[in-house]
Amino acid sequence: MQDKNAKTNQNLILENRKSLVISGITDVDSFDEKAICLYTQLGELTIQGRELHIDSMSVETGDMTVTGDIWAIVYGDKDRHGPLTALGRLFR
């Protein structure tokens, strides 16, 4: 039996630098055609590129599909799993 508080696996599947499937998404901070900043069960994640588009996202499963010209996938702080409060943004 699995612990309900246990982290599930997170997967990133990049195909030909044009299509990215991500699991384990907990929140999307911001997005535009050059960058998508989001939070996963393993911390912050930023996707950089050109003409980026979120094709699908499931709140229930935490899955997301991104298409575009993907240049970089960068993990940030692994201890941050959600957006900062207004006070937290001041001291960042």
C-alpha atoms as a printed R data frame, in Angstrom:
   type eleno elety resid chain resno      x      y       z
1  ATOM     1    CA   MET     A     1  0.000  0.000   0.000
2  ATOM     2    CA   GLN     A     2  1.351  3.399  -0.957
3  ATOM     3    CA   ASP     A     3  1.603  6.293   1.463
4  ATOM     4    CA   LYS     A     4 -0.668  9.121   0.268
5  ATOM     5    CA   ASN     A     5  2.022 11.682   1.171
6  ATOM     6    CA   ALA     A     6  4.742  9.880  -0.786
7  ATOM     7    CA   LYS     A     7  5.998 11.552  -3.944
8  ATOM     8    CA   THR     A     8  5.122  9.842  -7.177
9  ATOM     9    CA   ASN     A     9  7.497  9.520 -10.084
10 ATOM    10    CA   GLN     A    10  8.085 12.448 -12.378
11 ATOM    11    CA   ASN     A    11  8.829 11.881 -16.041
12 ATOM    12    CA   LEU     A    12 10.027 14.154 -18.824
13 ATOM    13    CA   ILE     A    13  9.780 12.813 -22.369
14 ATOM    14    CA   LEU     A    14 11.325 15.051 -25.034
15 ATOM    15    CA   GLU     A    15 10.822 14.062 -28.664
16 ATOM    16    CA   ASN     A    16 12.965 15.723 -31.348
17 ATOM    17    CA   ARG     A    17 13.180 18.941 -29.290
18 ATOM    18    CA   LYS     A    18  9.645 19.723 -30.507
19 ATOM    19    CA   SER     A    19  7.322 17.913 -28.092
20 ATOM    20    CA   LEU     A    20  7.663 17.545 -24.316
21 ATOM    21    CA   VAL     A    21  5.431 15.452 -22.063
22 ATOM    22    CA   ILE     A    22  5.802 16.114 -18.325
23 ATOM    23    CA   SER     A    23  4.196 14.345 -15.377
24 ATOM    24    CA   GLY     A    24  4.143 15.435 -11.732
25 ATOM    25    CA   ILE     A    25  3.116 19.075 -12.338
26 ATOM    26    CA   THR     A    26  1.684 20.776  -9.253
27 ATOM    27    CA   ASP     A    27  1.297 24.387 -10.471
28 ATOM    28    CA   VAL     A    28  2.102 26.684 -13.404
29 ATOM    29    CA   ASP     A    29  3.663 29.996 -12.356
30 ATOM    30    CA   SER     A    30  3.877 31.755 -15.725
31 ATOM    31    CA   PHE     A    31  4.082 31.039 -19.425
32 ATOM    32    CA   ASP     A    32  4.598 32.763 -22.734
33 ATOM    33    CA   GLU     A    33  6.008 31.724 -26.093
34 ATOM    34    CA   LYS     A    34  9.627 31.904 -24.816
35 ATOM    35    CA   ALA     A    35  9.424 30.337 -21.325
36 ATOM    36    CA   ILE     A    36  7.151 28.208 -19.171
37 ATOM    37    CA   CYS     A    37  7.822 28.338 -15.415
38 ATOM    38    CA   LEU     A    38  6.140 25.669 -13.355
39 ATOM    39    CA   TYR     A    39  6.363 23.629 -10.186
40 ATOM    40    CA   THR     A    40  6.653 19.871 -10.004
41 ATOM    41    CA   GLN     A    41  6.741 17.363  -7.203
42 ATOM    42    CA   LEU     A    42 10.545 17.658  -7.436
43 ATOM    43    CA   GLY     A    43 10.686 21.478  -7.359
44 ATOM    44    CA   GLU     A    44 10.828 24.330  -9.865
45 ATOM    45    CA   LEU     A    45 11.113 23.616 -13.591
46 ATOM    46    CA   THR     A    46 11.635 26.115 -16.426
47 ATOM    47    CA   ILE     A    47 11.238 25.268 -20.097
48 ATOM    48    CA   GLN     A    48 12.861 27.713 -22.510
49 ATOM    49    CA   GLY     A    49 12.521 27.960 -26.256
50 ATOM    50    CA   ARG     A    50 10.659 29.615 -29.093
51 ATOM    51    CA   GLU     A    51  6.971 29.434 -30.023
52 ATOM    52    CA   LEU     A    52  6.194 27.337 -26.923
53 ATOM    53    CA   HIS     A    53  2.605 26.249 -26.526
54 ATOM    54    CA   ILE     A    54  0.884 24.252 -23.789
55 ATOM    55    CA   ASP     A    55 -1.174 21.760 -25.801
56 ATOM    56    CA   SER     A    56 -2.788 20.011 -22.855
57 ATOM    57    CA   MET     A    57 -2.713 19.989 -19.092
58 ATOM    58    CA   SER     A    58 -4.570 17.809 -16.621
59 ATOM    59    CA   VAL     A    59 -5.070 19.171 -13.124
60 ATOM    60    CA   GLU     A    60 -6.185 15.742 -11.880
61 ATOM    61    CA   THR     A    61 -3.138 13.793 -13.094
62 ATOM    62    CA   GLY     A    62 -0.521 16.585 -13.198
63 ATOM    63    CA   ASP     A    63  0.384 15.828 -16.832
64 ATOM    64    CA   MET     A    64  1.288 18.487 -19.404
65 ATOM    65    CA   THR     A    65  2.188 18.468 -23.090
66 ATOM    66    CA   VAL     A    66  4.284 21.316 -24.528
67 ATOM    67    CA   THR     A    67  5.146 21.867 -28.187
68 ATOM    68    CA   GLY     A    68  7.482 24.338 -29.855
69 ATOM    69    CA   ASP     A    69 11.205 24.740 -30.402
70 ATOM    70    CA   ILE     A    70 12.562 23.611 -27.010
71 ATOM    71    CA   TRP     A    71 16.040 24.903 -26.131
72 ATOM    72    CA   ALA     A    72 16.409 24.186 -22.414
73 ATOM    73    CA   ILE     A    73 14.801 22.350 -19.520
74 ATOM    74    CA   VAL     A    74 16.152 23.695 -16.227
75 ATOM    75    CA   TYR     A    75 15.397 22.518 -12.695
76 ATOM    76    CA   GLY     A    76 15.459 25.162  -9.986
77 ATOM    77    CA   ASP     A    77 15.145 24.940  -6.220
78 ATOM    78    CA   LYS     A    78 14.055 21.425  -5.314
79 ATOM    79    CA   ASP     A    79 12.601 22.598  -2.000
80 ATOM    80    CA   ARG     A    80 10.088 24.983  -3.620
81 ATOM    81    CA   HIS     A    81  6.926 23.194  -4.665
82 ATOM    82    CA   GLY     A    82  4.537 26.119  -5.091
83 ATOM    83    CA   PRO     A    83  4.417 29.813  -5.802
84 ATOM    84    CA   LEU     A    84  5.931 32.302  -3.388
85 ATOM    85    CA   THR     A    85  3.794 34.518  -1.232
86 ATOM    86    CA   ALA     A    86  4.041 38.277  -1.753
87 ATOM    87    CA   LEU     A    87  6.355 38.512   1.268
88 ATOM    88    CA   GLY     A    88  8.485 35.646  -0.029
89 ATOM    89    CA   ARG     A    89  8.921 37.423  -3.374
90 ATOM    90    CA   LEU     A    90 10.350 40.501  -1.588
91 ATOM    91    CA   PHE     A    91 13.134 38.485   0.036
92 ATOM    92    CA   ARG     A    92 13.954 36.284  -2.932
